[in-house]
């Protein structure tokens, strides 16, 4: 049987939630990943160093016995952020600030209303070498949901990079050819995370034959040409600028199968396997380890993980659902289907 042994990956974009939900989902990531960048969009959001330190302790307490998994903490950027907060965050080992434009996605009501008012804060991030993680979508009602990422590039991302050219930016969960191009053409201070769903699915998987609420996430799935551009980006000449970030975002089944279904796909249980398929299908398995385990660590200034993981080319069933919290279940990405690879534990 074909096997693939690689340095243990990191998940550079992960939603772990809190409380019982955290306990339910964390073990899936902890068994695959060495580290993960933990998103701060709790309710209320993680806005202070004290919030992040307390959240980190709750994550560590929820880890399975003996796990060496390391959470990398982030702060939620608000209109009230100051250069002093940036210095305090850097000193405390916070790896990044996360921009949610107000109203862009799940729990983003405390998000930034005008990023240009925060230029001094961004300049301090650049000076401190702390990363700026961007949910890159405009949120005005006049911009079509499928165009929101491309509009963000022109209206926000490019002008911000002109004003703060040395800012270390991760364009998170990119979904379009425009974003792949921006990142490919920018300096080495600009990189991107890419999710399994945006590499494997397109908007037909969301809408053809009936609405598939478990394929609804933000940014929303785009047309096939964009998916192809993302695969080309993660396997191409500038592949060193792109890395694994699942955006695994658990919501209870009842909140997804709902008249107003929540955005977010839960991929953490089989993330490495799903990404392996992308690279295999593109004839680029030789580029997989860099994407999963090296490019992100390098961009974050971290050493590569000391451990290895082995994938086996062997069909693995994905459960229809997994236990969650409050007696609810979670429907994972590819529920009831199969992955072409499985990770050996
Ligand atoms: C995320 C969530 O549920 O927290 N949802 C999603 O669709 N990706 C928020 C986010 O990252 O946009
Ligand atoms: Zn996210």
JSON list of C-alpha atoms in Angstrom, two decimals, residues 17-238:
[
{"chain": "A", "resi": 17, "resn": "UNK", "atom": "CA", "xyz": [-15.18, 27.42, 20.19]},
{"chain": "A", "resi": 18, "resn": "UNK", "atom": "CA", "xyz": [-15.34, 27.06, 23.97]},
{"chain": "A", "resi": 19, "resn": "UNK", "atom": "CA", "xyz": [-16.80, 24.93, 26.76]},
{"chain": "A", "resi": 20, "resn": "UNK", "atom": "CA", "xyz": [-18.33, 21.58, 25.78]},
{"chain": "A", "resi": 21, "resn": "UNK", "atom": "CA", "xyz": [-17.98, 22.36, 22.06]},
{"chain": "A", "resi": 22, "resn": "UNK", "atom": "CA", "xyz": [-14.24, 22.87, 22.51]},
{"chain": "A", "resi": 23, "resn": "UNK", "atom": "CA", "xyz": [-13.95, 19.53, 24.30]},
{"chain": "A", "resi": 24, "resn": "UNK", "atom": "CA", "xyz": [-15.85, 17.81, 21.48]},
{"chain": "A", "resi": 25, "resn": "UNK", "atom": "CA", "xyz": [-13.79, 19.15, 18.56]},
{"chain": "A", "resi": 26, "resn": "UNK", "atom": "CA", "xyz": [-10.26, 19.70, 19.89]},
{"chain": "A", "resi": 27, "resn": "UNK", "atom": "CA", "xyz": [-9.18, 16.01, 19.90]},
{"chain": "A", "resi": 28, "resn": "UNK", "atom": "CA", "xyz": [-9.61, 15.77, 16.11]},
{"chain": "A", "resi": 29, "resn": "UNK", "atom": "CA", "xyz": [-7.16, 18.58, 15.49]},
{"chain": "A", "resi": 30, "resn": "UNK", "atom": "CA", "xyz": [-4.79, 17.54, 18.29]},
{"chain": "A", "resi": 31, "resn": "UNK", "atom": "CA", "xyz": [-4.28, 14.08, 16.75]},
{"chain": "A", "resi": 32, "resn": "UNK", "atom": "CA", "xyz": [-3.39, 15.47, 13.31]},
{"chain": "A", "resi": 33, "resn": "UNK", "atom": "CA", "xyz": [-1.73, 18.83, 13.85]},
{"chain": "A", "resi": 34, "resn": "UNK", "atom": "CA", "xyz": [1.29, 19.94, 15.85]},
{"chain": "A", "resi": 35, "resn": "UNK", "atom": "CA", "xyz": [-0.08, 23.44, 16.31]},
{"chain": "A", "resi": 36, "resn": "UNK", "atom": "CA", "xyz": [-3.03, 25.55, 15.25]},
{"chain": "A", "resi": 37, "resn": "UNK", "atom": "CA", "xyz": [-3.71, 29.27, 14.98]},
{"chain": "A", "resi": 38, "resn": "UNK", "atom": "CA", "xyz": [-6.83, 29.72, 17.10]},
{"chain": "A", "resi": 39, "resn": "UNK", "atom": "CA", "xyz": [-9.47, 32.12, 15.83]},
{"chain": "A", "resi": 40, "resn": "UNK", "atom": "CA", "xyz": [-10.70, 34.65, 18.41]},
{"chain": "A", "resi": 41, "resn": "UNK", "atom": "CA", "xyz": [-14.37, 34.98, 17.33]},
{"chain": "A", "resi": 42, "resn": "UNK", "atom": "CA", "xyz": [-15.88, 33.69, 20.54]},
{"chain": "A", "resi": 43, "resn": "UNK", "atom": "CA", "xyz": [-18.93, 35.37, 22.03]},
{"chain": "A", "resi": 44, "resn": "UNK", "atom": "CA", "xyz": [-17.72, 37.79, 23.39]},
{"chain": "A", "resi": 45, "resn": "UNK", "atom": "CA", "xyz": [-14.56, 37.89, 21.23]},
{"chain": "A", "resi": 46, "resn": "UNK", "atom": "CA", "xyz": [-10.99, 37.44, 22.48]},
{"chain": "A", "resi": 47, "resn": "UNK", "atom": "CA", "xyz": [-9.86, 41.08, 22.51]},
{"chain": "A", "resi": 48, "resn": "UNK", "atom": "CA", "xyz": [-7.31, 41.37, 25.31]},
{"chain": "A", "resi": 49, "resn": "UNK", "atom": "CA", "xyz": [-4.12, 39.56, 26.23]},
{"chain": "A", "resi": 50, "resn": "UNK", "atom": "CA", "xyz": [-5.85, 38.38, 29.42]},
{"chain": "A", "resi": 51, "resn": "UNK", "atom": "CA", "xyz": [-8.75, 36.95, 27.36]},
{"chain": "A", "resi": 52, "resn": "UNK", "atom": "CA", "xyz": [-6.29, 35.08, 25.13]},
{"chain": "A", "resi": 53, "resn": "UNK", "atom": "CA", "xyz": [-4.30, 33.71, 28.05]},
{"chain": "A", "resi": 54, "resn": "UNK", "atom": "CA", "xyz": [-7.44, 32.46, 29.77]},
{"chain": "A", "resi": 55, "resn": "UNK", "atom": "CA", "xyz": [-8.71, 30.90, 26.51]},
{"chain": "A", "resi": 56, "resn": "UNK", "atom": "CA", "xyz": [-5.35, 29.21, 25.96]},
{"chain": "A", "resi": 57, "resn": "UNK", "atom": "CA", "xyz": [-5.57, 27.64, 29.43]},
{"chain": "A", "resi": 58, "resn": "UNK", "atom": "CA", "xyz": [-9.07, 26.31, 28.64]},
{"chain": "A", "resi": 59, "resn": "UNK", "atom": "CA", "xyz": [-7.76, 24.80, 25.40]},
{"chain": "A", "resi": 60, "resn": "UNK", "atom": "CA", "xyz": [-4.81, 23.15, 27.15]},
{"chain": "A", "resi": 61, "resn": "UNK", "atom": "CA", "xyz": [-7.14, 21.80, 29.85]},
{"chain": "A", "resi": 62, "resn": "UNK", "atom": "CA", "xyz": [-9.40, 20.27, 27.17]},
{"chain": "A", "resi": 63, "resn": "UNK", "atom": "CA", "xyz": [-6.53, 18.41, 25.44]},
{"chain": "A", "resi": 64, "resn": "UNK", "atom": "CA", "xyz": [-6.42, 14.63, 25.56]},
{"chain": "A", "resi": 65, "resn": "UNK", "atom": "CA", "xyz": [-3.92, 13.21, 28.08]},
{"chain": "A", "resi": 66, "resn": "UNK", "atom": "CA", "xyz": [-0.36, 13.25, 26.73]},
{"chain": "A", "resi": 67, "resn": "UNK", "atom": "CA", "xyz": [-1.08, 15.49, 23.71]},
{"chain": "A", "resi": 68, "resn": "UNK", "atom": "CA", "xyz": [1.76, 17.82, 22.66]},
{"chain": "A", "resi": 69, "resn": "UNK", "atom": "CA", "xyz": [-0.56, 20.01, 20.59]},
{"chain": "A", "resi": 70, "resn": "UNK", "atom": "CA", "xyz": [0.16, 23.74, 20.90]},
{"chain": "A", "resi": 71, "resn": "UNK", "atom": "CA", "xyz": [-2.48, 26.44, 20.41]},
{"chain": "A", "resi": 72, "resn": "UNK", "atom": "CA", "xyz": [-1.17, 29.68, 18.86]},
{"chain": "A", "resi": 73, "resn": "UNK", "atom": "CA", "xyz": [-3.29, 32.52, 20.16]},
{"chain": "A", "resi": 74, "resn": "UNK", "atom": "CA", "xyz": [-4.68, 35.52, 18.27]},
{"chain": "A", "resi": 75, "resn": "UNK", "atom": "CA", "xyz": [-6.59, 38.67, 19.21]},
{"chain": "A", "resi": 76, "resn": "UNK", "atom": "CA", "xyz": [-9.74, 39.94, 17.58]},
{"chain": "A", "resi": 77, "resn": "UNK", "atom": "CA", "xyz": [-9.08, 43.38, 16.10]},
{"chain": "A", "resi": 78, "resn": "UNK", "atom": "CA", "xyz": [-11.66, 46.00, 17.07]},
{"chain": "A", "resi": 79, "resn": "UNK", "atom": "CA", "xyz": [-12.07, 49.73, 16.42]},
{"chain": "A", "resi": 80, "resn": "UNK", "atom": "CA", "xyz": [-10.66, 50.26, 19.93]},
{"chain": "A", "resi": 81, "resn": "UNK", "atom": "CA", "xyz": [-7.27, 48.60, 19.32]},
{"chain": "A", "resi": 82, "resn": "UNK", "atom": "CA", "xyz": [-4.18, 50.72, 20.05]},
{"chain": "A", "resi": 83, "resn": "UNK", "atom": "CA", "xyz": [-0.45, 50.50, 19.22]},
{"chain": "A", "resi": 84, "resn": "UNK", "atom": "CA", "xyz": [0.09, 49.81, 22.92]},
{"chain": "A", "resi": 85, "resn": "UNK", "atom": "CA", "xyz": [-2.15, 46.73, 22.72]},
{"chain": "A", "resi": 86, "resn": "UNK", "atom": "CA", "xyz": [-0.02, 45.51, 19.80]},
{"chain": "A", "resi": 87, "resn": "UNK", "atom": "CA", "xyz": [3.16, 45.81, 21.89]},
{"chain": "A", "resi": 88, "resn": "UNK", "atom": "CA", "xyz": [1.50, 44.09, 24.83]},
{"chain": "A", "resi": 89, "resn": "UNK", "atom": "CA", "xyz": [0.29, 41.26, 22.58]},
{"chain": "A", "resi": 90, "resn": "UNK", "atom": "CA", "xyz": [3.71, 40.75, 21.04]},
{"chain": "A", "resi": 91, "resn": "UNK", "atom": "CA", "xyz": [5.35, 40.63, 24.46]},
{"chain": "A", "resi": 92, "resn": "UNK", "atom": "CA", "xyz": [2.83, 38.01, 25.61]},
{"chain": "A", "resi": 93, "resn": "UNK", "atom": "CA", "xyz": [3.49, 35.67, 22.67]},
{"chain": "A", "resi": 94, "resn": "UNK", "atom": "CA", "xyz": [0.24, 36.37, 20.79]},
{"chain": "A", "resi": 95, "resn": "UNK", "atom": "CA", "xyz": [1.03, 35.48, 17.17]},
{"chain": "A", "resi": 96, "resn": "UNK", "atom": "CA", "xyz": [-1.45, 37.68, 15.32]},
{"chain": "A", "resi": 97, "resn": "UNK", "atom": "CA", "xyz": [-4.41, 40.03, 15.16]},
{"chain": "A", "resi": 98, "resn": "UNK", "atom": "CA", "xyz": [-7.44, 38.90, 13.17]},
{"chain": "A", "resi": 99, "resn": "UNK", "atom": "CA", "xyz": [-9.46, 41.34, 11.09]},
{"chain": "A", "resi": 100, "resn": "UNK", "atom": "CA", "xyz": [-13.14, 40.64, 10.76]},
{"chain": "A", "resi": 101, "resn": "UNK", "atom": "CA", "xyz": [-14.82, 43.45, 8.84]},
{"chain": "A", "resi": 102, "resn": "UNK", "atom": "CA", "xyz": [-17.93, 44.21, 10.92]},
{"chain": "A", "resi": 103, "resn": "UNK", "atom": "CA", "xyz": [-20.77, 41.89, 9.88]},
{"chain": "A", "resi": 104, "resn": "UNK", "atom": "CA", "xyz": [-18.65, 39.72, 7.54]},
{"chain": "A", "resi": 105, "resn": "UNK", "atom": "CA", "xyz": [-19.24, 36.33, 9.16]},
{"chain": "A", "resi": 106, "resn": "UNK", "atom": "CA", "xyz": [-20.14, 34.28, 12.25]},
{"chain": "A", "resi": 107, "resn": "UNK", "atom": "CA", "xyz": [-19.70, 36.37, 15.46]},
{"chain": "A", "resi": 108, "resn": "UNK", "atom": "CA", "xyz": [-18.21, 39.39, 13.68]},
{"chain": "A", "resi": 109, "resn": "UNK", "atom": "CA", "xyz": [-20.47, 42.12, 15.07]},
{"chain": "A", "resi": 110, "resn": "UNK", "atom": "CA", "xyz": [-17.54, 43.53, 17.09]},
{"chain": "A", "resi": 111, "resn": "UNK", "atom": "CA", "xyz": [-15.47, 43.71, 13.90]},
{"chain": "A", "resi": 112, "resn": "UNK", "atom": "CA", "xyz": [-13.70, 46.69, 12.39]},
{"chain": "A", "resi": 113, "resn": "UNK", "atom": "CA", "xyz": [-15.90, 49.38, 10.79]},
{"chain": "A", "resi": 114, "resn": "UNK", "atom": "CA", "xyz": [-13.10, 51.38, 9.09]},
{"chain": "A", "resi": 115, "resn": "UNK", "atom": "CA", "xyz": [-9.68, 49.76, 8.78]},
{"chain": "A", "resi": 116, "resn": "UNK", "atom": "CA", "xyz": [-8.11, 53.01, 7.55]},
{"chain": "A", "resi": 117, "resn": "UNK", "atom": "CA", "xyz": [-8.68, 54.51, 11.00]},
{"chain": "A", "resi": 118, "resn": "UNK", "atom": "CA", "xyz": [-6.39, 51.79, 12.39]},
{"chain": "A", "resi": 119, "resn": "UNK", "atom": "CA", "xyz": [-3.32, 52.56, 10.23]},
{"chain": "A", "resi": 120, "resn": "UNK", "atom": "CA", "xyz": [-1.21, 53.47, 13.32]},
{"chain": "A", "resi": 121, "resn": "UNK", "atom": "CA", "xyz": [-2.13, 50.10, 14.82]},
{"chain": "A", "resi": 122, "resn": "UNK", "atom": "CA", "xyz": [-1.18, 48.29, 11.60]},
{"chain": "A", "resi": 123, "resn": "UNK", "atom": "CA", "xyz": [2.12, 50.21, 11.51]},
{"chain": "A", "resi": 124, "resn": "UNK", "atom": "CA", "xyz": [2.87, 48.99, 15.03]},
{"chain": "A", "resi": 125, "resn": "UNK", "atom": "CA", "xyz": [2.06, 45.40, 13.94]},
{"chain": "A", "resi": 126, "resn": "UNK", "atom": "CA", "xyz": [4.60, 45.79, 11.12]},
{"chain": "A", "resi": 127, "resn": "UNK", "atom": "CA", "xyz": [7.17, 47.24, 13.53]},
{"chain": "A", "resi": 128, "resn": "UNK", "atom": "CA", "xyz": [6.65, 44.42, 16.05]},
{"chain": "A", "resi": 129, "resn": "UNK", "atom": "CA", "xyz": [6.58, 41.69, 13.38]},
{"chain": "A", "resi": 130, "resn": "UNK", "atom": "CA", "xyz": [3.20, 40.47, 14.61]},
{"chain": "A", "resi": 131, "resn": "UNK", "atom": "CA", "xyz": [0.99, 39.01, 11.89]},
{"chain": "A", "resi": 132, "resn": "UNK", "atom": "CA", "xyz": [-2.17, 40.57, 10.49]},
{"chain": "A", "resi": 133, "resn": "UNK", "atom": "CA", "xyz": [-4.76, 37.92, 9.54]},
{"chain": "A", "resi": 134, "resn": "UNK", "atom": "CA", "xyz": [-7.42, 39.13, 7.19]},
{"chain": "A", "resi": 135, "resn": "UNK", "atom": "CA", "xyz": [-10.96, 37.96, 6.56]},
{"chain": "A", "resi": 136, "resn": "UNK", "atom": "CA", "xyz": [-10.94, 39.60, 3.14]},
{"chain": "A", "resi": 137, "resn": "UNK", "atom": "CA", "xyz": [-14.52, 40.47, 2.28]},
{"chain": "A", "resi": 138, "resn": "UNK", "atom": "CA", "xyz": [-16.33, 43.79, 2.06]},
{"chain": "A", "resi": 139, "resn": "UNK", "atom": "CA", "xyz": [-19.68, 43.77, 3.81]},
{"chain": "A", "resi": 140, "resn": "UNK", "atom": "CA", "xyz": [-21.79, 46.52, 2.22]},
{"chain": "A", "resi": 141, "resn": "UNK", "atom": "CA", "xyz": [-25.23, 45.36, 1.11]},
{"chain": "A", "resi": 142, "resn": "UNK", "atom": "CA", "xyz": [-24.63, 46.59, -2.46]},
{"chain": "A", "resi": 143, "resn": "UNK", "atom": "CA", "xyz": [-21.76, 44.18, -3.14]},
{"chain": "A", "resi": 144, "resn": "UNK", "atom": "CA", "xyz": [-22.83, 40.73, -4.32]},
{"chain": "A", "resi": 145, "resn": "UNK", "atom": "CA", "xyz": [-21.71, 37.97, -1.97]},
{"chain": "A", "resi": 146, "resn": "UNK", "atom": "CA", "xyz": [-19.71, 36.26, -4.75]},
{"chain": "A", "resi": 147, "resn": "UNK", "atom": "CA", "xyz": [-17.79, 39.51, -5.44]},
{"chain": "A", "resi": 148, "resn": "UNK", "atom": "CA", "xyz": [-16.97, 40.48, -1.86]},
{"chain": "A", "resi": 149, "resn": "UNK", "atom": "CA", "xyz": [-13.42, 39.10, -1.80]},
{"chain": "A", "resi": 150, "resn": "UNK", "atom": "CA", "xyz": [-12.41, 40.65, -5.11]},
{"chain": "A", "resi": 151, "resn": "UNK", "atom": "CA", "xyz": [-13.89, 44.00, -3.99]},
{"chain": "A", "resi": 152, "resn": "UNK", "atom": "CA", "xyz": [-11.95, 43.80, -0.72]},
{"chain": "A", "resi": 153, "resn": "UNK", "atom": "CA", "xyz": [-8.69, 43.45, -2.63]},
{"chain": "A", "resi": 154, "resn": "UNK", "atom": "CA", "xyz": [-9.23, 46.67, -4.57]},
{"chain": "A", "resi": 155, "resn": "UNK", "atom": "CA", "xyz": [-10.89, 48.77, -1.86]},
{"chain": "A", "resi": 156, "resn": "UNK", "atom": "CA", "xyz": [-8.98, 47.66, 1.23]},
{"chain": "A", "resi": 157, "resn": "UNK", "atom": "CA", "xyz": [-6.08, 45.23, 0.75]},
{"chain": "A", "resi": 158, "resn": "UNK", "atom": "CA", "xyz": [-4.12, 47.07, -1.95]},
{"chain": "A", "resi": 159, "resn": "UNK", "atom": "CA", "xyz": [-4.49, 50.57, -0.37]},
{"chain": "A", "resi": 160, "resn": "UNK", "atom": "CA", "xyz": [-3.52, 49.20, 3.07]},
{"chain": "A", "resi": 161, "resn": "UNK", "atom": "CA", "xyz": [-0.40, 47.56, 1.62]},
{"chain": "A", "resi": 162, "resn": "UNK", "atom": "CA", "xyz": [0.50, 50.89, 0.00]},
{"chain": "A", "resi": 163, "resn": "UNK", "atom": "CA", "xyz": [0.23, 52.64, 3.38]},
{"chain": "A", "resi": 164, "resn": "UNK", "atom": "CA", "xyz": [1.93, 49.86, 5.39]},
{"chain": "A", "resi": 165, "resn": "UNK", "atom": "CA", "xyz": [4.05, 48.04, 2.80]},
{"chain": "A", "resi": 166, "resn": "UNK", "atom": "CA", "xyz": [6.02, 45.95, 5.30]},
{"chain": "A", "resi": 167, "resn": "UNK", "atom": "CA", "xyz": [2.93, 44.58, 7.12]},
{"chain": "A", "resi": 168, "resn": "UNK", "atom": "CA", "xyz": [3.02, 40.77, 7.43]},
{"chain": "A", "resi": 169, "resn": "UNK", "atom": "CA", "xyz": [-0.37, 39.76, 6.10]},
{"chain": "A", "resi": 170, "resn": "UNK", "atom": "CA", "xyz": [-2.08, 36.39, 5.86]},
{"chain": "A", "resi": 171, "resn": "UNK", "atom": "CA", "xyz": [-4.97, 36.64, 3.43]},
{"chain": "A", "resi": 172, "resn": "UNK", "atom": "CA", "xyz": [-7.12, 33.99, 5.13]},
{"chain": "A", "resi": 173, "resn": "UNK", "atom": "CA", "xyz": [-9.15, 31.27, 3.42]},
{"chain": "A", "resi": 174, "resn": "UNK", "atom": "CA", "xyz": [-8.74, 32.70, -0.08]},
{"chain": "A", "resi": 175, "resn": "UNK", "atom": "CA", "xyz": [-11.43, 31.71, -2.56]},
{"chain": "A", "resi": 176, "resn": "UNK", "atom": "CA", "xyz": [-10.76, 33.54, -5.81]},
{"chain": "A", "resi": 177, "resn": "UNK", "atom": "CA", "xyz": [-8.30, 33.78, -8.68]},
{"chain": "A", "resi": 178, "resn": "UNK", "atom": "CA", "xyz": [-7.95, 37.48, -7.79]},
{"chain": "A", "resi": 179, "resn": "UNK", "atom": "CA", "xyz": [-6.77, 36.69, -4.25]},
{"chain": "A", "resi": 180, "resn": "UNK", "atom": "CA", "xyz": [-4.37, 33.97, -5.46]},
{"chain": "A", "resi": 181, "resn": "UNK", "atom": "CA", "xyz": [-2.92, 36.49, -7.89]},
{"chain": "A", "resi": 182, "resn": "UNK", "atom": "CA", "xyz": [-2.59, 39.28, -5.34]},
{"chain": "A", "resi": 183, "resn": "UNK", "atom": "CA", "xyz": [-0.69, 36.98, -2.99]},
{"chain": "A", "resi": 184, "resn": "UNK", "atom": "CA", "xyz": [1.49, 35.50, -5.76]},
{"chain": "A", "resi": 185, "resn": "UNK", "atom": "CA", "xyz": [2.48, 38.95, -7.00]},
{"chain": "A", "resi": 186, "resn": "UNK", "atom": "CA", "xyz": [2.98, 40.63, -3.59]},
{"chain": "A", "resi": 187, "resn": "UNK", "atom": "CA", "xyz": [6.20, 40.70, -1.60]},
{"chain": "A", "resi": 188, "resn": "UNK", "atom": "CA", "xyz": [7.19, 37.85, 0.68]},
{"chain": "A", "resi": 189, "resn": "UNK", "atom": "CA", "xyz": [5.43, 39.62, 3.58]},
{"chain": "A", "resi": 190, "resn": "UNK", "atom": "CA", "xyz": [2.08, 38.54, 2.09]},
{"chain": "A", "resi": 191, "resn": "UNK", "atom": "CA", "xyz": [0.88, 34.93, 2.23]},
{"chain": "A", "resi": 192, "resn": "UNK", "atom": "CA", "xyz": [-2.44, 33.04, 2.25]},
{"chain": "A", "resi": 193, "resn": "UNK", "atom": "CA", "xyz": [-4.15, 30.15, 3.96]},
{"chain": "A", "resi": 194, "resn": "UNK", "atom": "CA", "xyz": [-6.39, 27.89, 1.88]},
{"chain": "A", "resi": 195, "resn": "UNK", "atom": "CA", "xyz": [-9.17, 25.59, 3.13]},
{"chain": "A", "resi": 196, "resn": "UNK", "atom": "CA", "xyz": [-9.92, 22.05, 1.97]},
{"chain": "A", "resi": 197, "resn": "UNK", "atom": "CA", "xyz": [-13.42, 23.04, 0.85]},
{"chain": "A", "resi": 198, "resn": "UNK", "atom": "CA", "xyz": [-12.23, 25.83, -1.43]},
{"chain": "A", "resi": 199, "resn": "UNK", "atom": "CA", "xyz": [-9.71, 23.45, -3.03]},
{"chain": "A", "resi": 200, "resn": "UNK", "atom": "CA", "xyz": [-12.19, 20.58, -3.47]},
{"chain": "A", "resi": 201, "resn": "UNK", "atom": "CA", "xyz": [-15.63, 22.15, -3.99]},
{"chain": "A", "resi": 202, "resn": "UNK", "atom": "CA", "xyz": [-17.28, 24.84, -6.08]},
{"chain": "A", "resi": 203, "resn": "UNK", "atom": "CA", "xyz": [-20.59, 26.66, -5.79]},
{"chain": "A", "resi": 204, "resn": "UNK", "atom": "CA", "xyz": [-22.44, 23.90, -7.66]},
{"chain": "A", "resi": 205, "resn": "UNK", "atom": "CA", "xyz": [-21.69, 21.72, -4.64]},
{"chain": "A", "resi": 206, "resn": "UNK", "atom": "CA", "xyz": [-23.62, 24.28, -2.60]},
{"chain": "A", "resi": 207, "resn": "UNK", "atom": "CA", "xyz": [-26.60, 24.88, -4.87]},
{"chain": "A", "resi": 208, "resn": "UNK", "atom": "CA", "xyz": [-27.16, 22.23, -7.58]},
{"chain": "A", "resi": 209, "resn": "UNK", "atom": "CA", "xyz": [-29.90, 19.68, -6.87]},
{"chain": "A", "resi": 210, "resn": "UNK", "atom": "CA", "xyz": [-30.94, 21.47, -3.68]},
{"chain": "A", "resi": 211, "resn": "UNK", "atom": "CA", "xyz": [-29.31, 23.71, -1.11]},
{"chain": "A", "resi": 212, "resn": "UNK", "atom": "CA", "xyz": [-26.51, 21.89, 0.77]},
{"chain": "A", "resi": 213, "resn": "UNK", "atom": "CA", "xyz": [-26.29, 23.74, 4.07]},
{"chain": "A", "resi": 214, "resn": "UNK", "atom": "CA", "xyz": [-23.22, 21.74, 5.13]},
{"chain": "A", "resi": 215, "resn": "UNK", "atom": "CA", "xyz": [-21.35, 23.27, 2.19]},
{"chain": "A", "resi": 216, "resn": "UNK", "atom": "CA", "xyz": [-22.17, 26.81, 3.27]},
{"chain": "A", "resi": 217, "resn": "UNK", "atom": "CA", "xyz": [-19.21, 28.70, 4.67]},
{"chain": "A", "resi": 218, "resn": "UNK", "atom": "CA", "xyz": [-17.78, 32.18, 4.39]},
{"chain": "A", "resi": 219, "resn": "UNK", "atom": "CA", "xyz": [-16.28, 33.28, 2.15]},
{"chain": "A", "resi": 220, "resn": "UNK", "atom": "CA", "xyz": [-18.87, 31.37, 0.13]},
{"chain": "A", "resi": 221, "resn": "UNK", "atom": "CA", "xyz": [-17.76, 28.69, -2.37]},
{"chain": "A", "resi": 222, "resn": "UNK", "atom": "CA", "xyz": [-17.00, 30.19, -5.78]},
{"chain": "A", "resi": 223, "resn": "UNK", "atom": "CA", "xyz": [-17.25, 29.02, -9.40]},
{"chain": "A", "resi": 224, "resn": "UNK", "atom": "CA", "xyz": [-15.05, 26.18, -10.71]},
{"chain": "A", "resi": 225, "resn": "UNK", "atom": "CA", "xyz": [-12.54, 28.47, -12.44]},
{"chain": "A", "resi": 226, "resn": "UNK", "atom": "CA", "xyz": [-11.66, 29.96, -9.05]},
{"chain": "A", "resi": 227, "resn": "UNK", "atom": "CA", "xyz": [-11.23, 26.52, -7.47]},
{"chain": "A", "resi": 228, "resn": "UNK", "atom": "CA", "xyz": [-8.85, 25.65, -10.30]},
{"chain": "A", "resi": 229, "resn": "UNK", "atom": "CA", "xyz": [-6.91, 28.88, -9.75]},
{"chain": "A", "resi": 230, "resn": "UNK", "atom": "CA", "xyz": [-6.48, 27.99, -6.07]},
{"chain": "A", "resi": 231, "resn": "UNK", "atom": "CA", "xyz": [-5.19, 24.50, -6.91]},
{"chain": "A", "resi": 232, "resn": "UNK", "atom": "CA", "xyz": [-2.79, 26.07, -9.41]},
{"chain": "A", "resi": 233, "resn": "UNK", "atom": "CA", "xyz": [-1.61, 28.53, -6.74]},
{"chain": "A", "resi": 234, "resn": "UNK", "atom": "CA", "xyz": [-0.89, 25.92, -4.04]},
{"chain": "A", "resi": 235, "resn": "UNK", "atom": "CA", "xyz": [0.97, 23.69, -6.52]},
{"chain": "A", "resi": 236, "resn": "UNK", "atom": "CA", "xyz": [2.60, 26.38, -8.70]},
{"chain": "A", "resi": 237, "resn": "UNK", "atom": "CA", "xyz": [5.71, 28.58, -8.89]},
{"chain": "A", "resi": 238, "resn": "UNK", "atom": "CA", "xyz": [4.69, 30.68, -5.88]}
]
